[in-house]
Short mmCIF file of C-alpha atoms in Angstrom, two decimals:
data_model
loop_
_atom_site.label_atom_id
_atom_site.label_comp_id
_atom_site.label_asym_id
_atom_site.label_seq_id
_atom_site.Cartn_x
_atom_site.Cartn_y
_atom_site.Cartn_z
CA SER A 21 -8.76 26.33 -2.68
CA ALA A 22 -8.10 24.31 -5.83
CA VAL A 23 -10.09 21.67 -7.71
CA SER A 24 -8.76 19.02 -10.12
CA VAL A 25 -10.99 17.69 -12.88
CA ALA A 26 -10.14 14.80 -15.22
CA VAL A 27 -12.23 13.68 -18.19
CA LEU A 28 -11.73 10.00 -19.02
CA PRO A 29 -13.59 7.58 -21.33
CA SER A 30 -15.88 5.17 -19.52
CA LEU A 31 -15.05 1.47 -19.27
CA ALA A 32 -17.59 -0.90 -20.79
CA GLU A 33 -19.55 -2.73 -18.11
CA ASN A 34 -20.76 -6.29 -18.63
CA SER A 35 -18.24 -6.81 -21.41
CA SER A 36 -17.47 -10.28 -20.03
CA THR A 37 -20.70 -11.69 -21.45
CA SER A 38 -19.81 -10.75 -25.03
CA PHE A 39 -16.04 -11.33 -24.80
CA THR A 40 -14.73 -13.79 -27.38
CA ILE A 41 -11.25 -14.52 -28.67
CA PRO A 42 -10.73 -14.68 -32.45
CA PRO A 43 -9.63 -18.19 -33.50
CA THR A 44 -6.58 -16.67 -35.27
CA GLU A 45 -5.20 -15.68 -31.84
CA LEU A 46 -5.33 -19.23 -30.49
CA LYS A 47 -2.97 -22.17 -30.83
CA ILE A 48 -4.54 -25.51 -29.89
CA ASP A 49 -2.34 -28.56 -29.22
CA THR A 50 -3.54 -32.07 -28.44
CA MET A 51 -1.50 -34.68 -26.63
CA ARG A 52 -1.80 -37.85 -24.62
CA ALA A 53 -2.94 -37.31 -21.07
CA SER A 54 -0.70 -38.29 -18.19
CA GLY A 55 -1.48 -39.86 -14.84
CA ALA A 56 -3.94 -42.53 -13.80
CA GLY A 57 -6.54 -43.80 -16.23
CA GLY A 58 -5.38 -47.14 -17.47
CA GLN A 59 -4.80 -48.02 -21.09
CA HIS A 60 -7.09 -45.25 -22.31
CA VAL A 61 -4.54 -42.61 -21.23
CA ASN A 62 -1.81 -44.04 -23.46
CA THR A 63 -3.90 -44.65 -26.59
CA THR A 64 -5.88 -41.43 -27.18
CA GLU A 65 -4.88 -37.81 -27.43
CA SER A 66 -7.49 -36.41 -25.08
CA ALA A 67 -5.42 -33.71 -23.34
CA VAL A 68 -5.66 -30.19 -24.82
CA ARG A 69 -3.43 -27.14 -24.43
CA VAL A 70 -4.80 -23.79 -25.65
CA THR A 71 -2.41 -20.85 -25.98
CA HIS A 72 -3.48 -17.25 -26.53
CA ILE A 73 -0.67 -16.10 -28.85
CA PRO A 74 -0.67 -12.30 -28.20
CA THR A 75 -0.49 -12.61 -24.39
CA GLY A 76 1.11 -16.04 -23.98
CA ILE A 77 -1.66 -17.17 -21.62
CA VAL A 78 -1.97 -20.97 -21.57
CA ALA A 79 -4.70 -23.34 -20.37
CA TYR A 80 -4.09 -27.10 -20.16
CA MET A 81 -6.94 -29.52 -19.62
CA GLN A 82 -6.94 -33.33 -19.24
CA GLU A 83 -9.78 -33.89 -16.75
CA GLU A 84 -12.20 -35.51 -19.20
CA ARG A 85 -11.70 -38.63 -21.32
CA SER A 86 -13.09 -36.75 -24.33
CA GLN A 87 -10.85 -34.39 -26.29
CA HIS A 88 -13.87 -32.24 -27.22
CA LYS A 89 -14.88 -31.73 -23.58
CA ASN A 90 -11.28 -30.89 -22.60
CA LYS A 91 -11.03 -28.45 -25.49
CA ALA A 92 -14.27 -26.71 -24.49
CA LYS A 93 -13.08 -26.39 -20.88
CA ALA A 94 -9.64 -25.13 -21.94
CA LEU A 95 -11.19 -22.55 -24.29
CA LYS A 96 -13.49 -21.34 -21.53
CA LEU A 97 -10.56 -21.10 -19.10
CA VAL A 98 -8.26 -19.27 -21.53
CA THR A 99 -11.08 -16.84 -22.43
CA ALA A 100 -11.64 -16.04 -18.76
CA ARG A 101 -7.91 -15.53 -18.15
CA VAL A 102 -7.49 -13.27 -21.21
CA HIS A 103 -10.57 -11.27 -20.24
CA GLN A 104 -9.18 -10.79 -16.72
CA TYR A 105 -5.78 -9.81 -18.15
CA ASN A 106 -7.38 -7.21 -20.47
CA LYS A 107 -9.55 -5.88 -17.65
CA GLU A 108 -6.54 -5.43 -15.34
CA ARG A 109 -4.52 -3.82 -18.14
CA ASP A 110 -7.37 -1.39 -18.94
CA LEU A 111 -7.73 -0.46 -15.26
CA LYS A 112 -3.98 0.09 -15.00
CA ASP A 113 -3.96 2.27 -18.13
CA ARG A 114 -6.95 4.22 -16.84
CA SER A 115 -5.29 4.70 -13.46
CA SER A 116 -2.05 5.96 -15.00
CA ALA A 117 -3.99 8.28 -17.34
CA ARG A 118 -5.92 9.63 -14.37
CA SER A 119 -2.73 10.16 -12.38
CA SER A 120 -1.06 12.01 -15.24
CA LEU A 121 -4.13 14.21 -15.76
CA MET A 122 -4.75 14.93 -12.09
CA GLY A 123 -1.18 15.37 -10.97
CA GLY A 124 -0.82 15.92 -7.28
CA GLY A 125 -3.64 18.44 -7.05
CA ASP A 126 -1.09 21.08 -6.07
CA ARG A 127 -1.84 24.75 -6.76
CA SER A 128 1.36 25.02 -8.80
CA GLU A 129 -0.13 22.56 -11.33
CA ARG A 130 -3.10 24.80 -12.06
CA ILE A 131 -4.27 25.31 -15.61
CA ARG A 132 -6.96 27.98 -15.34
CA THR A 133 -8.16 30.21 -12.52
CA TYR A 134 -11.73 31.52 -12.34
CA ASN A 135 -11.57 34.52 -10.00
CA PHE A 136 -15.19 35.57 -9.39
CA PRO A 137 -14.51 38.41 -6.89
CA GLN A 138 -12.18 40.12 -9.40
CA ASP A 139 -14.29 39.01 -12.40
CA ARG A 140 -11.25 37.48 -14.16
CA ILE A 141 -10.27 34.21 -15.86
CA THR A 142 -6.56 33.40 -16.21
CA ASP A 143 -5.15 30.56 -18.26
CA HIS A 144 -1.78 29.81 -16.64
CA ARG A 145 -0.45 27.72 -19.54
CA CYS A 146 -0.48 30.57 -22.06
CA LYS A 147 -0.54 33.38 -19.44
CA VAL A 148 -3.66 35.07 -20.84
CA SER A 149 -6.25 36.82 -18.64
CA VAL A 150 -9.73 38.01 -19.61
CA SER A 151 -12.41 39.80 -17.61
CA GLY A 152 -16.11 39.00 -17.42
CA VAL A 153 -16.30 35.51 -15.90
CA LYS A 154 -20.08 35.12 -16.30
CA SER A 155 -20.14 36.28 -19.92
CA TRP A 156 -17.24 33.97 -20.87
CA LEU A 157 -18.79 30.97 -19.14
CA GLY A 158 -22.30 31.64 -20.45
CA GLY A 159 -21.35 32.47 -24.02
CA GLY A 160 -19.09 29.50 -24.70
CA THR A 161 -16.52 31.75 -26.36
CA MET A 162 -13.68 30.78 -24.05
CA VAL A 163 -12.11 28.56 -26.69
CA ARG A 164 -11.98 31.49 -29.13
CA LYS A 165 -10.07 33.59 -26.62
CA PHE A 166 -7.63 31.02 -25.22
CA GLY A 167 -7.43 28.70 -28.25
CA PRO A 168 -5.04 30.76 -30.44
CA SER A 169 -2.65 31.34 -27.52
CA LEU A 170 -2.68 27.64 -26.63
CA TYR A 171 -2.10 26.62 -30.26
CA GLU A 172 0.85 29.03 -30.48
CA MET A 173 2.28 27.70 -27.22
CA GLU A 174 1.95 24.10 -28.47
CA ARG A 175 3.61 25.03 -31.78
CA GLU A 176 6.54 26.62 -29.94
CA GLU A 177 6.91 23.52 -27.74
CA ARG A 178 6.99 21.30 -30.82
CA VAL A 179 9.64 23.49 -32.48
CA VAL A 180 11.81 23.32 -29.36
CA ALA A 181 11.37 19.53 -29.19
CA MET A 182 12.31 19.16 -32.87
CA GLU A 183 15.40 21.34 -32.38
CA GLU A 184 16.47 19.21 -29.40
CA GLU A 185 15.99 16.01 -31.44
CA GLU A 186 18.08 17.45 -34.29
CA GLU A 187 20.86 18.42 -31.86
CA GLU A 188 20.86 14.91 -30.34
CA GLU A 189 20.98 13.32 -33.81
CA GLU A 190 23.85 15.60 -34.84
CA GLU A 191 25.74 14.67 -31.66
CA ARG A 192 25.24 10.95 -32.43
CA ARG A 193 26.53 11.49 -35.99
CA ARG A 194 29.59 13.32 -34.66
CA ARG A 195 30.34 10.44 -32.28
CA ARG A 196 30.02 7.89 -35.09
CA GLY A 197 32.30 9.96 -37.30
CA ASN A 198 35.05 9.98 -34.66
CA GLY A 199 35.38 6.22 -34.52
CA GLY A 200 32.19 5.58 -32.59
CA GLY A 201 33.95 3.35 -30.08
CA GLY A 202 34.77 6.15 -27.70
CA GLY A 203 38.49 5.57 -28.17
CA ASN A 204 41.11 8.22 -28.81
CA GLY A 205 41.67 7.19 -32.42
CA VAL A 206 45.28 6.02 -31.81
CA ARG A 207 45.88 2.41 -32.73
CA GLY A 208 48.22 0.34 -30.58
CA LYS A 209 50.92 -1.91 -31.93
CA GLY A 210 49.77 -5.42 -32.61
CA LYS A 211 51.88 -8.47 -33.44
CA SER A 212 52.87 -7.03 -36.79
CA GLY A 213 54.26 -3.83 -35.26
CA ARG A 214 56.63 -5.51 -32.79
CA LYS A 215 60.40 -5.56 -33.24
CA ARG A 216 62.01 -8.92 -33.86
#
């Protein structure tokens, strides 16, 4: 049997009560309201549009005759929409982080095996095995044993990644040096090269 464990930061509960938008992130426009309302509609700028600049979320309010009341309602509405947007984004990020950490739960994705009957711990990433499961778990020295091997493995992976990036950059430079357009370098005859 196999077990998958993921450690994720907790999401703040009840953050909606203290959620506020900095005024620098808001754009507030006033305009004349449209629709029924008689002469008052055409003479005062009571309609308000509030835009949250980073997300592009907009709230438009013209229900009240007072610009101040419309502004308060629009601010409340935009705050609620931005809070909901942030909450959904955080949940999506958390879900994708969980999926990447958990994988499919397949045995081939294992990181470490604790084999109690054989009294052995194996770290499959760096391919290191140690004996004495209880002493390793009780003493907290597991990091000292597996840490250096994991650091070395990570260093080797970084070196390989840097070498691959350098090769890709060199290939791009070579392409640019050969004309860059993907052509064969032979120029065709234009108007000036034709016989008369």
